[in-house]
Amino acid sequence: MVLGIDIGGTTIGFGLVNANGEISHRHKFVTADYSDFHAFLLDLKKHMEERQLLNKIEAVGVGAPNGNFYTGCIDFAPNLDWGEHIAVSKEVQRVFGLPSWLSNDANAAAAGEKQYGGAKLMRDFAVITLGTGVGSGFYVNGEMLQGKYGNGGEFGHVIVEENGRLCGCGNKGCLETYTSVTGLMTTVKKLQEESYSSLLSMDVVLNGKLVADAAEKGDAIAIKAFSITSTYLGKALANLITLFDPEAIFLLGGLAQSGEMIFKETQEVMEANLMPLFKGKVKLLPSELNDADAAILGAAAIAAEQMQD
Amino acid sequence: MVLGIDIGGTTIGFGLVNANGEISHRHKFVTADYSDFHAFLLDLKKHMEERQLLNKIEAVGVGAPNGNFYTGCIDFAPNLDWGEHIAVSKEVQRVFGLPSWLSNDANAAAAGEKQYGGAKLMRDFAVITLGTGVGSGFYVNGEMLQGKYGNGGEFGHVIVEENGRLCGCGNKGCLETYTSVTGLMTTVKKLQEESYSSLLSMDVVLNGKLVADAAEKGDAIAIKAFSITSTYLGKALANLITLFDPEAIFLLGGLAQSGEMIFKETQEVMEANLMPLFKGKVKLLPSELNDADAAILGAAAIAAEQMQD
């Protein structure tokens, strides 16, 4: 059994994961309850001891924004108040006396897809998370692409629009400013400012589900917003395929749950922008991981795949 | 010793390559002299036998446009009149009785850089060839990125301009229509049509060297053409880095030989378009392989790296 820990700015989810990708003893702690990572770990250990689970754990995998596989550190995480550098793998090894690995959350999602999801038999594939931001993880020749410094796979920060929307990273026109849930909502707001024909009220706090529902009901602005989003995503995926020649691309996260609303036009635009060599070959698929499970499974997979090597 | 064979539409170059990347017994045949690949191989074998070199060869590496590493076949090569599918590796193995591997020419260039050039100690890097077209080869975790179907690394066909220049692949706005030698010349011609201030005569058959020389001498159009080319290349490289996080990017081929004229602004634009995480880390370098040697060394490297596994 591998303990998978998903560190977020609000909560830390964890659970025990078996070889079949089944999660047991799932629980979460509130991030703000802990002054540092060490304090969290001590509480986690106590929690496991009380339930007599400690001796069942063979390894610990951790997924976190800005988590670096090579150093085992979380560096400059914008949503964590635990210092600039958090030595995650070292601390876990010290407190639990177990092997431990860390990765950023998007790479962890890709590892989860390979270990427990739809990519079990694939050697070359990509996982794209369309959530608050856009993340990605790539496998090449059966191995995770980490890059020289452990920062590989930042698909959300590929620039797709000259002087486009301002991104949190400081650049303009990054893909995630258009194809994240946040990006979709920005698009809706912009379209609403240009027109008053929408069913969507500006007063309602928008979220991706609401926009998808409105689009399903025929709301013109919601449909157009999905079309704009799909067009950006489809073009960016075509360029990605041109470089990686993957077997499949899996979509995960809030926007991926909009089903055909996002998949259909994204796939059409993607195919239209591919050179003949690549046309009709790459599968665009929804992740086979349950959205609620993906983060813990991904974290566990980071450790599981190292234990198999 | 490895026999490296570089198949081109006009000539086929070959030579024996030792472990230090030194080429001996270099020679070339005229492609049109042979009705098929088999006929070429018989002549090549005879050539080697007459010089008593046959027993020195341990393996044969072949580089060719549209060469597929997985199948060992050249498929639909636009410049070869030897049929739609040429079973290169199988034929070489049969005629020479030696292990043989094939790769496309751009991937071969990357293999050459790793085996004999500036990437010997690197695990994650890219080689970009800026010639008649734009090709690329990537190493990830120390291994060549081939992709699921052996078509990985088509950087020249990343689309960088909406409704841009028509590319030979059928798409519009591919990078190679701007940053190949051909692309540079198109840019010069477009600028000349807009202005008459250039030293470059429309009558002269343009080539990259001529444009570089004119730019060195202060010709306004040549300088502007290099600036436009560098801007496209720098932006595309920034997006490439965002996905791959490589240690270095090597430039090779006609345009790369323009030195500072292409490197300086490309590097500036590339850095300006990177998110902070990647800034100042990736080395943009000229290939350490001699342009005249790169193709044969690359072909040999494809076989040499397989022999080492």
XYZ file of C-alpha atoms in Angstrom:
618
model
C 0.000 0.000 0.000
C 1.187 3.489 -0.877
C 0.162 6.576 1.043
C -0.799 9.313 -1.412
C -0.813 12.903 -0.165
C -2.215 15.766 -2.202
C -1.130 19.122 -0.783
C -3.369 22.056 -1.621
C -3.615 25.576 -0.307
C -6.937 24.878 1.427
C -6.863 21.189 2.330
C -4.472 18.264 2.280
C -6.117 15.086 1.077
C -4.606 11.651 1.645
C -5.461 7.994 1.421
C -3.989 4.516 1.163
C -3.832 3.216 -2.388
C -3.478 -0.440 -3.340
C -2.059 -1.882 -6.561
C -5.475 -1.707 -8.229
C -5.784 1.999 -7.586
C -8.409 1.604 -4.859
C -8.299 4.269 -2.173
C -9.037 3.396 1.440
C -8.934 5.402 4.673
C -9.323 8.602 2.745
C -9.268 11.741 4.837
C -8.331 15.402 4.672
C -6.778 17.987 6.964
C -7.106 21.765 6.793
C -3.842 23.264 5.547
C -4.106 26.414 7.673
C -4.221 24.305 10.871
C -0.492 23.694 10.557
C 2.261 26.225 11.023
C 4.663 24.157 8.941
C 4.945 20.906 6.986
C 6.599 19.104 9.895
C 3.630 19.820 12.199
C 1.293 18.408 9.550
C 3.403 15.269 9.209
C 3.420 14.614 12.959
C -0.366 14.855 13.030
C -0.651 12.616 9.955
C 1.583 10.003 11.592
C -0.527 10.102 14.771
C -3.681 9.745 12.673
C -2.250 6.654 10.976
C -0.936 5.163 14.216
C -4.303 5.499 15.946
C -5.927 3.545 13.136
C -3.119 0.960 13.124
C -2.349 1.731 9.503
C 1.280 2.774 9.832
C 2.725 -0.691 9.218
C 0.670 -1.090 6.058
C 2.406 1.775 4.260
C 5.356 0.837 2.038
C 6.052 4.248 0.489
C 4.705 7.798 0.441
C 3.955 9.810 -2.693
C 3.261 13.524 -2.529
C 1.731 15.775 -5.172
C 1.799 19.554 -4.805
C 1.873 22.690 -6.933
C 5.528 23.620 -7.551
C 6.679 20.238 -6.260
C 10.037 19.292 -7.793
C 10.744 15.609 -8.375
C 14.531 15.979 -8.471
C 14.988 18.038 -5.313
C 11.994 16.681 -3.393
C 11.213 20.281 -2.444
C 8.228 22.551 -2.918
C 9.649 25.912 -3.973
C 7.835 29.249 -3.810
C 4.353 27.730 -3.650
C 1.982 30.672 -3.940
C -0.752 29.076 -1.787
C 1.341 27.623 1.034
C 2.528 29.573 4.047
C 5.253 27.115 5.050
C 8.336 28.940 3.807
C 9.970 29.394 0.428
C 11.459 25.909 0.289
C 9.719 22.929 1.856
C 11.896 19.798 1.961
C 8.984 17.423 1.516
C 10.668 14.127 0.627
C 13.368 14.520 3.273
C 10.842 15.362 5.999
C 8.550 12.475 5.086
C 11.465 10.053 5.064
C 12.552 11.315 8.487
C 9.112 11.235 10.144
C 7.809 8.015 8.581
C 11.060 6.158 7.981
C 9.782 5.270 4.509
C 10.860 5.996 0.930
C 9.089 9.067 -0.420
C 8.860 10.993 -3.681
C 7.355 14.339 -4.612
C 6.073 15.698 -7.899
C 4.045 18.645 -9.067
C 0.330 17.975 -9.203
C 0.015 17.907 -13.004
C 2.854 15.409 -13.432
C 1.280 13.381 -10.636
C -1.998 13.286 -12.584
C -0.107 11.824 -15.551
C 1.541 9.234 -13.307
C -1.905 8.345 -11.950
C -3.265 7.848 -15.462
C -0.391 5.495 -16.264
C -0.492 3.546 -13.013
C -4.234 3.296 -12.416
C -6.105 4.862 -15.362
C -6.411 4.756 -19.133
C -2.687 4.907 -19.961
C -1.582 1.651 -18.327
C -0.354 0.196 -21.610
C 0.876 3.449 -23.154
C 4.460 4.673 -23.397
C 3.846 8.069 -25.038
C 0.930 10.184 -23.879
C -0.060 13.485 -22.309
C -2.436 14.384 -19.503
C -3.849 17.908 -19.541
C -5.632 19.250 -16.478
C -8.172 21.956 -17.192
C -8.958 23.337 -13.755
C -8.348 26.710 -12.109
C -5.211 26.699 -14.228
C -3.969 24.399 -16.975
C -1.356 21.799 -16.110
C 0.196 18.941 -18.028
C 2.272 15.835 -17.636
C 4.000 13.908 -20.432
C 5.303 10.403 -20.787
C 7.988 9.770 -23.411
C 9.313 6.233 -24.022
C 7.398 5.066 -20.959
C 9.014 7.598 -18.629
C 7.774 10.849 -17.144
C 9.197 13.942 -18.818
C 10.669 15.911 -15.913
C 13.058 18.099 -17.864
C 16.549 19.156 -16.869
C 15.408 21.099 -13.783
C 12.194 19.194 -13.037
C 9.981 21.888 -14.567
C 8.912 20.101 -17.762
C 5.336 20.040 -18.951
C 4.040 23.568 -18.383
C 1.561 23.390 -21.246
C -0.638 26.007 -19.552
C 2.093 28.584 -20.075
C 2.641 28.066 -23.765
C 1.899 31.466 -25.308
C -0.983 31.241 -27.771
C -1.956 34.881 -28.223
C 0.305 37.831 -28.973
C -0.341 40.476 -26.307
C -3.151 38.314 -24.967
C -4.657 38.061 -21.511
C -2.372 38.720 -18.553
C -1.383 35.478 -16.855
C -0.519 34.907 -13.206
C 3.021 33.984 -14.328
C 3.590 37.545 -15.546
C 3.449 36.755 -19.266
C 0.641 37.590 -21.642
C -1.436 35.203 -23.742
C -0.646 31.947 -21.915
C -2.939 29.062 -22.841
C -4.329 28.823 -19.319
C -5.752 32.331 -19.483
C -8.122 30.946 -22.167
C -8.642 27.227 -21.543
C -8.812 26.920 -17.754
C -12.152 27.143 -15.940
C -11.078 30.662 -14.988
C -10.314 31.405 -18.638
C -13.720 30.154 -19.743
C -15.385 32.427 -17.197
C -13.339 35.407 -18.367
C -14.498 34.655 -21.905
C -18.139 34.508 -20.762
C -17.802 37.858 -18.979
C -16.219 39.462 -22.020
C -19.003 38.155 -24.257
C -21.625 39.368 -21.785
C -20.129 42.838 -21.837
C -20.508 42.826 -25.611
C -24.084 41.506 -25.627
C -27.136 41.218 -23.396
C -28.651 38.151 -25.004
C -27.413 35.663 -22.447
C -29.384 33.647 -19.945
C -26.401 33.825 -17.633
C -26.751 36.556 -15.081
C -23.684 38.600 -14.238
C -24.829 38.468 -10.618
C -24.408 34.742 -10.305
C -20.952 33.572 -9.325
C -19.953 31.815 -12.487
C -18.390 28.412 -12.565
C -17.602 25.963 -15.313
C -20.552 23.699 -14.517
C -22.968 26.635 -14.757
C -21.579 27.653 -18.152
C -21.777 24.059 -19.399
C -25.381 23.771 -18.192
C -26.287 27.034 -19.912
C -24.631 25.854 -23.119
C -26.574 22.582 -22.959
C -29.759 24.647 -22.701
C -28.809 26.586 -25.808
C -27.489 29.785 -24.246
C -25.714 31.603 -27.095
C -22.988 33.157 -24.984
C -22.173 29.943 -23.152
C -21.973 28.074 -26.462
C -19.734 30.728 -27.959
C -17.504 30.716 -24.873
C -17.008 26.956 -25.192
C -16.290 27.361 -28.883
C -13.596 29.978 -28.240
C -12.081 27.823 -25.501
C -12.111 24.702 -27.678
C -10.482 26.564 -30.554
C -7.556 27.714 -28.407
C -7.191 24.256 -26.909
C -7.466 22.401 -30.226
C -4.777 24.525 -31.868
C -2.427 24.195 -28.920
C -2.953 20.422 -28.856
C -2.132 20.200 -32.576
C 1.215 21.887 -31.911
C 1.792 19.577 -28.949
C 1.149 16.505 -31.132
C 3.538 17.856 -33.770
C 6.307 17.776 -31.177
C 5.433 14.653 -29.165
C 3.559 12.291 -31.520
C 1.679 10.819 -28.541
C -0.657 7.838 -28.589
C -3.327 9.710 -26.629
C -4.096 12.940 -24.830
C -6.204 12.700 -21.682
C -8.211 15.658 -20.424
C -8.910 15.993 -16.722
C -10.370 18.595 -14.368
C -13.375 20.911 -14.309
C -13.590 21.720 -18.011
C -12.994 18.119 -19.092
C -16.204 17.239 -17.258
C -18.182 19.343 -19.713
C -18.004 16.310 -22.015
C -18.917 16.810 -25.671
C -19.221 20.548 -25.069
C -15.423 20.723 -24.840
C -14.285 17.492 -26.543
C -16.116 17.766 -29.862
C -14.886 21.107 -31.166
C -11.459 20.729 -29.539
C -10.962 17.497 -31.466
C -12.186 19.059 -34.738
C -9.892 22.069 -34.426
C -6.992 19.847 -33.384
C -7.401 17.601 -36.432
C -7.798 20.562 -38.787
C -4.472 21.985 -37.617
C -2.432 18.793 -37.903
C -0.152 18.035 -40.826
C -1.259 14.931 -42.790
C 1.325 12.689 -41.061
C -0.508 13.103 -37.736
C -4.140 13.319 -38.784
C -6.614 10.818 -37.350
C -4.083 9.064 -35.140
C -4.109 10.650 -31.705
C -6.915 9.767 -29.295
C -8.371 12.665 -27.315
C -9.867 11.018 -24.240
C -11.377 11.880 -20.889
C -9.194 10.744 -18.011
C -10.247 7.367 -16.656
C -9.603 8.612 -13.141
C -12.475 9.951 -11.126
C -11.908 13.690 -10.660
C -12.336 13.362 -6.895
C -9.703 10.591 -6.745
C -7.187 11.841 -9.313
C -5.033 13.929 -6.977
C -4.520 11.213 -4.340
C -4.060 8.502 -6.982
C -1.557 10.695 -8.806
C 0.423 11.327 -5.633
C 0.438 7.605 -4.840
C 1.475 6.764 -8.413
C 4.609 8.895 -8.122
C 5.808 6.593 -5.352
C 4.361 3.401 -6.834
C 6.232 3.782 -10.117
C 9.527 4.355 -8.306
C 8.969 1.266 -6.155
C 8.530 -0.812 -9.329
C 11.788 0.315 -10.902
C 33.504 1.415 -36.809
C 30.004 2.351 -37.877
C 29.028 3.061 -41.469
C 26.896 6.192 -41.588
C 24.746 6.738 -44.673
C 22.931 10.007 -45.335
C 20.308 9.589 -48.048
C 19.337 12.751 -49.879
C 17.389 13.417 -53.041
C 20.522 14.508 -54.937
C 23.378 12.591 -53.365
C 23.957 9.840 -50.831
C 26.880 10.576 -48.559
C 28.572 7.937 -46.457
C 31.644 7.351 -44.359
C 33.136 5.195 -41.628
C 32.849 6.746 -38.178
C 34.952 5.748 -35.177
C 34.042 6.140 -31.508
C 35.549 9.638 -31.444
C 33.297 10.810 -34.247
C 36.086 10.920 -36.823
C 34.969 10.185 -40.367
C 37.182 8.238 -42.759
C 36.714 6.955 -46.319
C 34.050 9.545 -46.937
C 32.431 9.376 -50.331
C 29.172 10.131 -52.100
C 27.082 8.589 -54.849
C 24.527 10.278 -57.088
C 21.013 9.225 -56.041
C 19.610 9.289 -59.586
C 22.201 6.699 -60.696
C 20.210 3.988 -58.935
C 16.805 2.652 -59.929
C 16.140 1.428 -56.397
C 17.683 1.229 -52.943
C 18.848 -2.330 -53.467
C 20.911 -1.341 -56.509
C 22.553 1.410 -54.468
C 23.377 -1.042 -51.668
C 25.009 -3.532 -54.054
C 27.211 -0.769 -55.416
C 28.020 0.455 -51.918
C 29.010 -3.059 -50.860
C 31.248 -3.432 -53.904
C 32.825 -0.043 -53.138
C 33.598 -1.169 -49.593
C 34.864 -4.599 -50.670
C 37.277 -3.106 -53.206
C 38.778 -0.959 -50.477
C 38.882 -3.890 -48.040
C 36.709 -1.982 -45.591
C 33.815 -4.407 -45.322
C 35.185 -6.302 -42.348
C 35.763 -3.105 -40.425
C 32.085 -2.223 -40.268
C 30.200 -3.326 -37.129
C 26.854 -1.691 -37.819
C 25.141 0.595 -40.330
C 23.184 3.734 -39.451
C 21.027 5.475 -42.024
C 19.514 8.952 -41.901
C 16.899 10.059 -44.413
C 13.945 12.415 -44.703
C 10.793 10.494 -43.661
C 12.892 7.675 -42.218
C 10.998 5.859 -39.480
C 13.006 4.371 -36.622
C 10.345 1.841 -35.579
C 9.578 0.385 -38.998
C 13.026 0.879 -40.544
C 11.252 2.185 -43.650
C 11.336 5.424 -45.589
C 7.709 6.246 -46.379
C 6.510 8.667 -49.066
C 9.840 10.505 -49.358
C 9.124 13.443 -51.657
C 12.636 13.511 -53.161
C 13.258 9.807 -53.707
C 12.065 7.857 -56.728
C 12.438 4.418 -55.134
C 8.821 3.615 -54.327
C 6.403 4.649 -51.607
C 7.920 2.405 -48.934
C 11.628 1.628 -48.866
C 12.536 -1.121 -46.380
C 15.926 0.362 -45.544
C 16.945 -1.497 -42.382
C 15.823 -4.874 -43.711
C 17.653 -4.405 -47.039
C 20.867 -3.249 -45.348
C 20.772 -6.204 -42.972
C 20.275 -8.563 -45.894
C 22.979 -7.133 -48.140
C 25.606 -6.423 -45.484
C 24.694 -9.053 -42.897
C 25.061 -6.376 -40.221
C 22.731 -4.755 -37.687
C 21.221 -1.567 -39.089
C 18.965 1.251 -37.906
C 17.228 4.091 -39.691
C 16.017 7.455 -38.494
C 14.786 10.660 -40.038
C 17.543 13.162 -40.709
C 16.606 15.626 -37.959
C 16.491 12.962 -35.261
C 19.799 11.684 -36.612
C 21.282 15.154 -36.144
C 20.219 15.061 -32.489
C 21.758 11.608 -32.074
C 24.977 12.928 -33.624
C 25.069 15.834 -31.175
C 24.704 13.415 -28.253
C 27.174 10.835 -29.527
C 29.890 13.069 -30.984
C 28.990 16.726 -30.341
C 28.072 19.167 -27.596
C 25.368 17.065 -25.914
C 27.536 14.118 -24.813
C 26.773 14.698 -21.142
C 23.196 15.910 -21.558
C 20.015 13.931 -20.989
C 17.448 16.576 -22.011
C 18.121 18.726 -25.048
C 16.871 19.680 -28.497
C 18.607 20.019 -31.847
C 16.964 22.310 -34.380
C 18.076 22.227 -38.011
C 17.508 25.456 -39.912
C 18.081 24.432 -43.523
C 15.819 24.231 -46.548
C 13.182 23.258 -43.999
C 13.197 23.186 -40.201
C 13.683 19.870 -38.454
C 14.174 18.890 -34.843
C 15.218 16.054 -32.596
C 14.637 15.808 -28.837
C 16.225 13.813 -26.060
C 14.166 13.239 -22.918
C 15.670 11.383 -19.934
C 18.668 10.497 -22.084
C 16.588 8.857 -24.808
C 15.498 10.023 -28.237
C 11.873 11.116 -28.419
C 10.470 9.030 -31.277
C 6.790 9.273 -30.400
C 4.176 6.550 -30.661
C 4.473 6.229 -34.457
C 8.073 7.398 -34.868
C 7.045 10.858 -36.073
C 7.989 12.897 -32.982
C 9.874 16.162 -33.196
C 8.335 17.986 -36.148
C 9.136 21.427 -34.717
C 9.159 22.920 -38.226
C 5.445 22.213 -38.527
C 4.315 23.861 -35.321
C 1.856 26.531 -36.466
C 3.024 29.983 -35.432
C 0.894 32.271 -37.581
C -2.865 32.133 -38.091
C -3.519 31.960 -41.848
C 0.192 32.405 -42.414
C 2.418 31.319 -45.284
C 1.449 28.141 -47.142
C 3.686 25.244 -46.138
C 4.713 22.238 -48.211
C 2.811 20.040 -45.719
C -0.469 21.656 -46.765
C -0.998 23.681 -43.582
C -0.580 27.420 -43.224
C 1.735 29.314 -40.900
C 4.166 26.478 -40.060
C 7.357 27.644 -38.372
C 9.528 26.445 -41.252
C 7.842 28.823 -43.685
C 9.470 31.618 -41.622
C 12.655 30.290 -40.022
C 14.174 28.025 -42.673
C 16.668 29.409 -45.194
C 13.775 29.319 -47.669
C 11.611 31.232 -45.187
C 14.283 33.879 -44.701
C 14.501 34.360 -48.473
C 10.729 34.674 -48.751
C 10.865 37.349 -46.063
C 13.600 39.201 -47.959
C 11.571 39.102 -51.164
C 8.451 40.381 -49.395
C 10.435 43.219 -47.861
C 11.975 44.047 -51.232
C 8.547 44.273 -52.809
C 7.600 46.798 -50.148
C 10.753 48.878 -50.476
C 13.581 49.638 -52.903
C 16.194 50.597 -50.345
C 18.027 47.294 -50.343
C 21.484 46.474 -51.610
C 20.218 43.008 -52.492
C 19.291 42.688 -56.103
C 16.184 40.718 -56.974
C 18.152 39.324 -59.901
C 20.662 37.515 -57.780
C 19.658 34.029 -56.714
C 19.305 34.589 -53.011
C 20.724 32.288 -50.418
C 21.098 32.487 -46.659
C 24.809 33.301 -46.828
C 24.144 36.225 -49.160
C 21.487 37.638 -46.850
C 23.785 37.237 -43.846
C 26.615 38.985 -45.690
C 24.291 41.827 -46.665
C 23.092 42.159 -43.064
C 26.698 42.285 -41.855
C 27.299 45.140 -44.267
C 24.322 47.039 -42.866
C 21.717 46.310 -45.518
C 18.413 47.397 -43.967
C 16.263 44.724 -45.587
C 18.634 41.896 -44.748
C 18.809 43.080 -41.122
C 15.034 43.324 -40.903
C 14.625 39.872 -42.456
C 16.914 38.357 -39.815
C 15.004 40.208 -37.118
C 11.658 38.830 -38.318
C 13.128 35.318 -38.553
C 14.679 35.538 -35.093
C 11.423 36.772 -33.587
C 9.462 33.797 -34.921
C 12.174 31.398 -33.836
C 12.620 32.916 -30.368
C 8.913 32.736 -29.580
C 8.607 29.163 -30.805
C 11.665 28.160 -28.763
C 10.130 29.722 -25.638
C 7.053 27.525 -26.076
C 9.285 24.518 -26.692
C 11.185 25.187 -23.451
C 7.898 25.541 -21.554
C 7.043 21.968 -22.545
C 10.460 20.273 -22.420
C 12.569 22.182 -19.875
C 15.731 21.196 -21.778
C 19.306 21.831 -20.696
C 20.250 23.246 -24.082
C 19.000 23.891 -27.581
C 21.478 23.410 -30.421
C 21.012 25.156 -33.758
C 22.372 23.561 -36.902
C 22.166 24.127 -40.652
C 22.382 27.061 -43.030
C 20.779 29.734 -40.875
C 22.634 28.667 -37.740
C 25.849 29.535 -39.558
C 24.798 33.171 -39.642
C 26.130 33.343 -36.066
C 25.207 36.387 -33.996
C 22.892 37.561 -36.759
C 20.481 34.780 -35.825
C 21.542 33.829 -32.273
C 21.429 37.245 -30.588
C 17.857 38.317 -31.240
C 16.508 34.763 -31.124
C 17.917 34.413 -27.601
C 16.524 37.804 -26.537
C 13.028 37.059 -27.843
C 13.149 33.558 -26.361
C 14.054 34.870 -22.896
C 11.434 37.638 -23.079
C 8.713 35.055 -23.738
C 9.639 32.610 -20.972
C 7.830 32.463 -17.646
C 10.122 33.315 -14.695
C 10.671 29.633 -13.797
C 12.562 29.084 -17.073
C 14.328 32.411 -17.577
C 18.107 32.417 -17.896
C 18.511 28.651 -17.674
C 18.469 27.189 -21.170
C 21.610 27.422 -23.283
C 21.071 28.336 -26.940
C 24.156 26.965 -28.691
C 25.553 26.355 -32.142
C 25.897 22.657 -32.892
C 29.403 21.365 -32.195
C 29.223 19.253 -35.321
C 30.667 20.588 -38.512
C 27.798 21.243 -40.913
C 29.493 19.172 -43.621
C 29.878 16.210 -41.233
C 26.597 16.400 -39.322
C 24.494 14.212 -41.609
C 26.957 11.286 -41.768
C 27.774 11.566 -38.052
C 24.067 11.648 -37.227
C 23.372 8.555 -39.320
C 26.276 6.729 -37.675
C 25.106 7.826 -34.211
C 21.708 6.180 -34.719
C 23.481 2.835 -35.008
C 26.196 3.605 -32.452
C 23.721 4.375 -29.676
C 21.824 1.148 -30.332
C 25.062 -0.857 -30.230
C 25.815 0.598 -26.786
C 22.451 -0.384 -25.287
